[in-house]
Tab-separated table of C-alpha atoms and ligand atoms in Angstrom:
chain	number	residue	atom	x	y	z
A	249	UNK	CA	0.087	0.001	-0.028
A	250	UNK	CA	1.197	3.583	-0.889
A	251	UNK	CA	-0.123	7.086	-0.639
A	252	UNK	CA	-0.287	9.163	-4.007
A	253	UNK	CA	-1.029	12.892	-4.266
A	254	UNK	CA	-4.394	13.160	-6.019
A	255	UNK	CA	-5.066	16.909	-5.641
A	256	UNK	CA	-3.281	20.080	-4.782
A	257	UNK	CA	-4.391	23.751	-3.640
A	258	UNK	CA	-3.072	26.827	-2.257
A	259	UNK	CA	-4.017	30.068	-0.848
A	260	UNK	CA	-2.240	33.307	-0.694
A	261	UNK	CA	-3.542	36.519	1.256
A	262	UNK	CA	-4.541	39.494	-0.888
A	263	UNK	CA	-2.233	41.984	0.874
A	264	UNK	CA	1.414	42.242	-0.865
A	265	UNK	CA	4.339	43.619	0.959
A	266	UNK	CA	6.851	44.723	-1.911
A	267	UNK	CA	10.604	45.615	-1.416
A	268	UNK	CA	9.781	49.142	-2.181
A	269	UNK	CA	7.424	49.172	0.777
A	270	UNK	CA	10.301	47.723	2.971
A	271	UNK	CA	12.706	50.453	1.757
A	272	UNK	CA	10.360	53.039	3.247
A	273	UNK	CA	10.295	51.315	6.463
A	274	UNK	CA	14.009	50.463	7.250
A	275	UNK	CA	17.771	50.618	5.982
A	276	UNK	CA	17.575	48.329	3.050
A	277	UNK	CA	17.101	48.373	-0.670
A	278	UNK	CA	15.207	46.460	-3.354
A	279	UNK	CA	18.580	45.625	-5.186
A	280	UNK	CA	20.150	44.115	-1.741
A	281	UNK	CA	17.002	42.043	-1.174
A	282	UNK	CA	17.011	40.658	-4.757
A	283	UNK	CA	20.504	39.855	-5.021
A	284	UNK	CA	20.823	38.256	-1.427
A	285	UNK	CA	17.563	36.601	-1.312
A	286	UNK	CA	15.584	36.619	-4.910
A	287	UNK	CA	12.758	38.041	-3.138
A	288	UNK	CA	10.603	40.828	-4.902
A	289	UNK	CA	7.522	40.702	-2.680
A	290	UNK	CA	5.552	38.565	-0.251
A	291	UNK	CA	1.761	38.247	0.718
A	292	UNK	CA	0.792	39.272	4.250
A	293	UNK	CA	-2.398	37.900	5.876
A	294	UNK	CA	-5.265	40.637	6.493
A	295	UNK	CA	-5.831	42.025	10.152
A	296	UNK	CA	-7.914	39.079	11.663
A	297	UNK	CA	-7.032	36.670	8.884
A	298	UNK	CA	-5.471	33.554	10.518
A	299	UNK	CA	-3.582	30.296	9.606
A	300	UNK	CA	-6.736	28.300	9.732
A	301	UNK	CA	-8.692	30.805	7.527
A	302	UNK	CA	-5.904	30.197	4.766
A	303	UNK	CA	-5.310	26.375	5.495
A	304	UNK	CA	-9.341	26.137	4.678
A	305	UNK	CA	-9.030	27.957	1.470
A	306	UNK	CA	-6.107	25.942	0.420
A	307	UNK	CA	-7.733	22.848	1.595
A	308	UNK	CA	-11.029	23.331	-0.134
A	309	UNK	CA	-8.995	24.013	-3.293
A	310	UNK	CA	-6.954	20.585	-3.125
A	311	UNK	CA	-10.276	18.836	-2.297
A	312	UNK	CA	-11.763	20.283	-5.447
A	313	UNK	CA	-8.603	19.287	-7.699
A	314	UNK	CA	-8.849	15.599	-5.937
A	315	UNK	CA	-12.448	15.525	-7.037
A	316	UNK	CA	-13.491	14.552	-3.600
A	317	UNK	CA	-15.516	16.059	-0.605
A	318	UNK	CA	-14.514	16.752	3.029
A	319	UNK	CA	-16.516	13.764	4.007
A	320	UNK	CA	-14.013	11.522	2.083
A	321	UNK	CA	-11.071	12.675	4.383
A	322	UNK	CA	-10.202	10.339	7.297
A	323	UNK	CA	-7.107	12.113	8.495
A	324	UNK	CA	-6.225	15.642	8.640
A	325	UNK	CA	-2.490	16.859	9.616
A	326	UNK	CA	-1.513	20.473	9.450
A	327	UNK	CA	2.294	21.629	9.557
A	328	UNK	CA	2.438	25.119	11.303
A	329	UNK	CA	4.403	27.040	13.718
A	330	UNK	CA	1.908	29.783	13.719
A	331	UNK	CA	-1.451	28.128	14.969
A	332	UNK	CA	-4.305	30.488	15.454
A	333	UNK	CA	-4.672	29.467	19.258
A	334	UNK	CA	-2.873	27.029	21.356
A	335	UNK	CA	-5.849	24.948	21.458
A	336	UNK	CA	-7.653	23.279	19.715
A	337	UNK	CA	-5.138	22.377	17.226
A	338	UNK	CA	-5.344	23.897	13.756
A	339	UNK	CA	-6.013	20.399	12.310
A	340	UNK	CA	-9.067	19.781	14.664
A	341	UNK	CA	-10.089	23.519	13.868
A	342	UNK	CA	-9.759	22.776	10.118
A	343	UNK	CA	-11.845	19.668	10.471
A	344	UNK	CA	-14.611	21.349	12.133
A	345	UNK	CA	-14.758	24.056	9.390
A	346	UNK	CA	-14.997	21.492	6.765
A	347	UNK	CA	-17.579	19.631	8.590
A	348	UNK	CA	-15.586	16.423	8.417
A	349	UNK	CA	-15.845	14.431	11.844
A	350	UNK	CA	-14.289	11.484	13.367
A	351	UNK	CA	-10.988	10.730	11.910
A	352	UNK	CA	-7.801	12.092	13.679
A	353	UNK	CA	-7.014	15.579	13.177
A	354	UNK	CA	-3.634	17.295	14.412
A	355	UNK	CA	-0.786	19.532	13.873
A	356	UNK	CA	2.954	19.292	13.575
A	357	UNK	CA	5.194	21.925	14.413
A	358	UNK	CA	8.678	21.619	12.609
A	359	UNK	CA	8.982	25.152	11.458
A	360	UNK	CA	9.728	25.409	7.757
A	361	UNK	CA	9.963	21.409	7.507
A	362	UNK	CA	6.391	21.198	8.869
A	363	UNK	CA	4.820	20.195	5.469
A	364	UNK	CA	7.437	17.410	4.774
A	365	UNK	CA	6.883	16.262	8.554
A	366	UNK	CA	3.187	16.215	7.828
A	367	UNK	CA	3.458	14.587	4.587
A	368	UNK	CA	5.589	11.730	5.915
A	369	UNK	CA	3.115	11.145	8.847
A	370	UNK	CA	0.098	10.982	6.622
A	371	UNK	CA	1.931	8.683	4.238
A	372	UNK	CA	2.753	6.410	7.315
A	373	UNK	CA	-1.018	6.280	8.349
A	374	UNK	CA	-2.088	5.301	4.779
A	375	UNK	CA	0.805	2.830	4.367
A	376	UNK	CA	-0.266	1.223	7.528
A	377	UNK	CA	-3.790	0.880	6.299
A	378	UNK	CA	-5.031	3.213	9.190
A	379	UNK	CA	-6.249	5.919	6.641
A	380	UNK	CA	-7.392	5.748	3.106
A	381	UNK	CA	-7.501	9.531	2.325
A	382	UNK	CA	-5.521	12.335	4.085
A	383	UNK	CA	-5.643	16.248	4.023
A	384	UNK	CA	-2.090	17.358	4.375
A	385	UNK	CA	-1.656	21.069	4.925
A	386	UNK	CA	1.273	23.618	5.394
A	387	UNK	CA	-0.130	27.092	6.675
A	388	UNK	CA	1.651	30.047	8.253
A	389	UNK	CA	1.128	33.541	9.514
A	390	UNK	CA	4.603	34.350	10.079
A	391	UNK	CA	3.912	38.138	9.889
A	392	UNK	CA	2.549	37.823	13.156
A	393	UNK	CA	5.895	36.837	14.774
A	394	UNK	CA	8.042	39.032	12.543
A	395	UNK	CA	9.326	42.036	13.814
A	396	UNK	CA	8.203	44.538	10.822
A	397	UNK	CA	11.195	46.982	11.173
A	398	UNK	CA	14.019	44.067	11.665
A	399	UNK	CA	15.706	44.148	8.226
A	400	UNK	CA	17.363	40.688	9.090
A	401	UNK	CA	13.916	39.058	9.132
A	402	UNK	CA	11.156	41.289	7.702
A	403	UNK	CA	12.497	41.164	4.084
A	404	UNK	CA	12.210	37.218	4.205
A	405	UNK	CA	8.973	36.005	5.558
A	406	UNK	CA	5.610	35.915	4.089
A	407	UNK	CA	2.133	34.265	4.761
A	408	UNK	CA	0.106	31.664	2.841
A	409	UNK	CA	-1.029	28.105	2.655
A	410	UNK	CA	-0.851	24.967	0.671
A	411	UNK	CA	-2.515	21.457	0.895
A	412	UNK	CA	-2.554	18.282	-0.841
A	413	UNK	CA	-4.994	15.334	-0.589
A	414	UNK	CA	-3.226	11.948	-0.468
A	415	UNK	CA	-4.999	8.764	-1.166
A	416	UNK	CA	-4.240	5.081	-0.704
A	417	UNK	CA	-3.225	3.204	-4.059
A	418	UNK	CA	-1.390	0.065	-4.770
A	419	UNK	CA	1.332	2.169	-6.890
A	420	UNK	CA	3.690	4.810	-5.525
A	421	UNK	CA	2.869	7.735	-4.940
A	422	UNK	CA	5.064	8.717	-2.059
A	423	UNK	CA	8.248	6.705	-2.548
A	424	UNK	CA	10.069	7.660	0.683
A	425	UNK	CA	10.442	10.398	3.148
A	426	UNK	CA	13.413	11.161	5.190
A	427	UNK	CA	12.895	13.446	8.489
A	428	UNK	CA	15.876	14.683	10.312
A	429	UNK	CA	16.545	17.129	13.269
A	430	UNK	CA	19.434	18.429	15.238
A	431	UNK	CA	18.226	20.385	18.360
A	432	UNK	CA	21.794	21.466	19.160
A	433	UNK	CA	21.082	24.445	16.636
A	434	UNK	CA	18.078	25.743	18.410
A	435	UNK	CA	19.960	29.180	19.132
A	436	UNK	CA	20.555	30.132	15.356
A	437	UNK	CA	16.818	30.456	14.589
A	438	UNK	CA	14.069	30.810	16.933
A	439	UNK	CA	11.126	32.988	18.295
A	440	UNK	CA	11.616	35.035	21.455
A	441	UNK	CA	8.527	33.865	23.248
A	442	UNK	CA	5.584	31.529	23.145
A	443	UNK	CA	3.600	30.072	25.770
A	444	UNK	CA	5.196	28.137	28.436
A	445	UNK	CA	8.321	30.342	28.273
A	446	UNK	CA	5.963	33.445	28.514
A	447	UNK	CA	4.628	35.789	25.928
A	448	UNK	CA	5.913	39.397	25.507
A	449	UNK	CA	2.876	41.744	24.598
A	450	UNK	CA	5.299	44.188	22.999
A	451	UNK	CA	5.777	41.500	20.358
A	452	UNK	CA	7.646	38.214	20.267
A	453	UNK	CA	9.483	37.804	17.070
A	454	UNK	CA	11.543	35.519	14.843
A	455	UNK	CA	15.664	35.807	15.489
A	456	UNK	CA	17.829	34.521	12.589
A	457	UNK	CA	21.403	34.238	12.485
A	458	UNK	CA	21.268	34.372	8.782
A	459	UNK	CA	24.616	33.787	7.360
A	460	UNK	CA	25.263	30.804	9.795
A	461	UNK	CA	21.728	29.372	8.924
A	462	UNK	CA	22.415	29.814	5.392
A	463	UNK	CA	25.710	27.678	5.455
A	464	UNK	CA	24.014	25.036	7.451
A	465	UNK	CA	21.075	24.660	5.198
A	466	UNK	CA	23.173	24.410	2.005
A	467	UNK	CA	25.163	21.619	3.453
A	468	UNK	CA	22.386	19.672	5.154
A	469	UNK	CA	19.866	19.894	2.184
A	470	UNK	CA	22.819	18.591	0.029
A	471	UNK	CA	23.220	15.612	2.271
A	472	UNK	CA	19.408	14.987	2.665
A	473	UNK	CA	19.120	14.866	-1.331
A	474	UNK	CA	21.853	12.322	-1.458
A	475	UNK	CA	20.251	9.971	1.377
A	476	UNK	CA	16.832	10.279	-0.487
A	477	UNK	CA	18.315	9.392	-4.024
A	478	UNK	CA	20.356	6.435	-2.239
A	479	UNK	CA	17.529	5.015	-0.316
A	480	UNK	CA	15.480	4.585	-3.737
A	481	UNK	CA	18.726	3.329	-5.629
A	482	UNK	CA	18.163	6.348	-8.033
A	483	UNK	CA	20.645	8.575	-9.731
A	484	UNK	CA	19.974	12.356	-9.451
A	485	UNK	CA	19.286	12.257	-13.303
A	486	UNK	CA	16.030	10.557	-12.483
A	487	UNK	CA	14.424	13.505	-10.911
A	488	UNK	CA	12.017	15.597	-13.057
A	489	UNK	CA	11.276	18.460	-10.724
A	490	UNK	CA	12.949	19.942	-7.560
A	491	UNK	CA	10.199	21.521	-5.269
A	492	UNK	CA	12.289	23.059	-2.606
A	493	UNK	CA	11.455	25.048	0.654
A	494	UNK	CA	11.690	28.747	-0.666
A	495	UNK	CA	14.106	30.400	1.968
A	496	UNK	CA	16.547	31.976	-0.621
A	497	UNK	CA	17.190	31.779	-4.175
A	498	UNK	CA	20.748	30.986	-3.453
A	499	UNK	CA	19.972	28.052	-1.274
A	500	UNK	CA	17.713	26.797	-3.953
A	501	UNK	CA	20.470	27.254	-6.605
A	502	UNK	CA	22.891	25.289	-4.385
A	503	UNK	CA	20.441	22.368	-4.124
A	504	UNK	CA	19.978	22.399	-7.960
A	505	UNK	CA	23.719	22.387	-8.526
A	506	UNK	CA	23.939	19.473	-6.169
A	507	UNK	CA	21.506	17.713	-8.367
A	508	UNK	CA	22.969	18.828	-11.615
A	509	UNK	CA	19.549	20.142	-12.603
A	510	UNK	CA	19.069	23.295	-14.581
A	511	UNK	CA	17.078	25.961	-12.684
A	512	UNK	CA	14.155	25.327	-15.441
A	513	UNK	CA	13.587	22.058	-13.638
A	514	UNK	CA	13.130	23.732	-10.214
A	515	UNK	CA	9.776	25.419	-9.062
A	516	UNK	CA	10.605	28.797	-7.693
A	517	UNK	CA	8.306	30.907	-5.895
A	518	UNK	CA	10.334	32.715	-3.500
A	519	UNK	CA	10.581	35.715	-5.795
A	520	UNK	CA	6.702	36.329	-5.216
A	521	UNK	CA	5.962	34.434	-1.955
A	522	UNK	CA	9.153	34.982	0.370
A	523	UNK	CA	9.696	32.346	2.773
A	524	UNK	CA	6.349	30.955	4.116
A	525	UNK	CA	7.833	28.187	6.288
A	526	UNK	CA	5.645	25.128	6.419
A	527	UNK	CA	3.388	26.710	3.439
A	528	UNK	CA	6.306	26.986	0.961
A	529	UNK	CA	6.674	23.492	-0.330
A	530	UNK	CA	2.882	22.860	-1.059
A	531	UNK	CA	2.498	26.183	-2.319
A	532	UNK	CA	5.349	25.763	-4.997
A	533	UNK	CA	3.983	22.360	-5.602
A	534	UNK	CA	0.473	23.681	-6.382
A	535	UNK	CA	1.951	26.355	-8.546
A	536	UNK	CA	3.860	23.876	-10.636
A	537	UNK	CA	0.841	21.467	-10.919
A	538	UNK	CA	-1.384	24.238	-12.103
A	539	UNK	CA	0.718	25.904	-14.482
A	540	UNK	CA	1.186	22.557	-16.218
A	541	UNK	CA	4.974	22.145	-15.721
A	542	UNK	CA	4.405	19.254	-13.055
A	543	UNK	CA	2.678	16.266	-14.969
A	544	UNK	CA	1.120	12.881	-13.857
A	545	UNK	CA	4.024	10.488	-13.700
A	546	UNK	CA	6.918	12.942	-13.089
A	547	UNK	CA	9.370	12.079	-10.342
A	548	UNK	CA	9.369	14.998	-7.815
A	549	UNK	CA	12.081	15.600	-5.040
A	550	UNK	CA	10.539	17.835	-2.075
A	551	UNK	CA	12.883	19.196	0.390
A	552	UNK	CA	12.913	21.584	3.426
A	553	UNK	CA	14.887	22.943	6.285
A	554	UNK	CA	14.101	25.013	9.237
A	555	UNK	CA	14.382	26.035	12.845
A	556	UNK	CA	15.235	23.261	15.158
A	557	UNK	CA	17.146	22.577	12.900
A	558	UNK	CA	14.727	20.331	11.407
A	559	UNK	CA	14.940	19.045	7.711
A	560	UNK	CA	13.665	16.392	5.575
A	561	UNK	CA	12.890	15.386	1.881
A	562	UNK	CA	10.407	13.419	0.143
A	563	UNK	CA	10.602	11.423	-3.232
A	564	UNK	CA	7.210	11.577	-4.969
A	565	UNK	CA	5.919	10.100	-8.134
A	566	UNK	CA	3.203	12.433	-8.900
B	759	UT7	O1	13.598	29.016	6.160
B	759	UT7	C1	14.428	28.508	7.265
B	759	UT7	C2	15.760	28.855	6.935
B	759	UT7	N1	16.182	30.211	6.646
B	759	UT7	C3	17.184	30.368	5.847
B	759	UT7	O2	17.730	29.442	5.263
B	759	UT7	C4	17.546	31.783	5.818
B	759	UT7	C5	19.146	31.554	5.454
B	759	UT7	N2	19.877	32.850	5.545
B	759	UT7	C6	19.801	33.733	4.409
B	759	UT7	O3	18.870	33.663	3.605
B	759	UT7	C7	20.738	34.775	4.378
B	759	UT7	O4	21.757	34.784	5.215
B	759	UT7	C8	19.959	36.202	4.630
B	759	UT7	C9	19.181	36.805	3.411
B	759	UT7	C10	19.146	36.285	5.771
B	759	UT7	C11	21.277	37.412	4.706
B	759	UT7	O5	21.890	37.273	3.694
B	759	UT7	P1	23.569	37.126	3.822
B	759	UT7	O6	24.089	37.307	2.305
B	759	UT7	O7	23.952	36.160	4.610
B	759	UT7	O8	23.929	38.585	4.531
B	759	UT7	P2	24.581	38.801	5.936
B	759	UT7	O9	23.652	38.486	6.969
B	759	UT7	O10	25.957	38.103	5.814
B	759	UT7	O11	24.753	40.345	5.859
B	759	UT7	C12	25.755	41.076	4.857
B	759	UT7	C13	25.683	42.489	4.936
B	759	UT7	C14	25.915	43.053	6.465
B	759	UT7	O12	26.544	44.225	6.419
B	759	UT7	P3	28.193	44.295	6.552
B	759	UT7	O13	28.193	43.728	7.972
B	759	UT7	O14	28.780	43.407	5.630
B	759	UT7	O15	28.423	45.833	6.431
B	759	UT7	C15	24.453	43.153	6.824
B	759	UT7	O16	24.406	44.077	7.956
B	759	UT7	O17	24.414	42.977	4.462
B	759	UT7	C16	23.849	43.655	5.518
B	759	UT7	N3	22.424	43.552	5.486
B	759	UT7	C17	21.458	44.298	4.948
B	759	UT7	N4	21.591	45.217	4.091
B	759	UT7	C18	20.534	45.744	3.503
B	759	UT7	C19	21.608	42.508	6.242
B	759	UT7	N5	20.383	42.536	6.118
B	759	UT7	C20	20.225	43.659	5.270
B	759	UT7	C21	19.073	44.115	4.318
B	759	UT7	N6	19.310	45.168	3.605
B	759	UT7	N7	17.832	43.758	4.596
């Protein structure tokens, strides 16, 4: 038994924050941001618009694309580090919104690797026979934990959501997933506050040691790509599309070089979405599917790296 992606969907909030907007707010420039990150703009949730609101839009689009209704879903897993509230969990909230009852619904917190972690969990539920059809979502409102005047982070992060419907099938589908973490690097990328540590009403925010995280990301992603190919006995030439986490165009280019892939075979959304953490991989996947680049039968390599550190990859026959 395997799981297959039978539908994808995504959602971006209407509000857009451009590099020109940021130039007015802080000591930065459009040229610097584009050259160092590849980002031109990012979408920002409206006041009152939440992670679950965006997850719901993306989930409904994925259900439509899969040709199924919410009642067909027997598992919901949401990857996010920006839940609406501490409880109920965003998976259960999404289940309530969709009017789908009874199956397990939960969230996983693995920062930018959240969607890969969620996909891996849902794949295991389906492979074990416990679930038949799963909704897997990555959704974030990073703008709520970003200091809007900090040039080391405000230029990077955006909001959005992406989703897939996974269905049981006798053919893969998801061929393998690989999840990793090294909590020894917690100090390089973190949020200043939360729940049990306490909450600063003046604004908890993400702190990023940019160039150090960058170096680790390039090395670690190179390694997970090798591990994924080796686990499947495949050469890098077998991959049709790289669908990477969208943190920085230079990190994406390094991963493509490692795979010896031309950038034409890489789905890049960082220019228009910025870094949307757990939402970035399913958002990029949906863009590639809907614009017709990713076709049924293509072999996809999904990868992500984020706070923790956490990282992971999935090899998927679409
Ligand atoms: O999604 C989870 C994983 N996250 C990542 O992987 C993010 C990884 N890191 C990065 O993407 C990059 O490190 C950044 C985009 C965050 C920063 O780029 P960088 O090329 O590593 O720049 P830097 O931090 O080494 O800074 C270079 C210079 C510094 O000035 P000096 O010391 O050379 O005079 C910074 O003060 O650029 C300056 N700088 C800026 N200048 C204009 C830093 N931020 C900005 C800015 N605008 N926004």
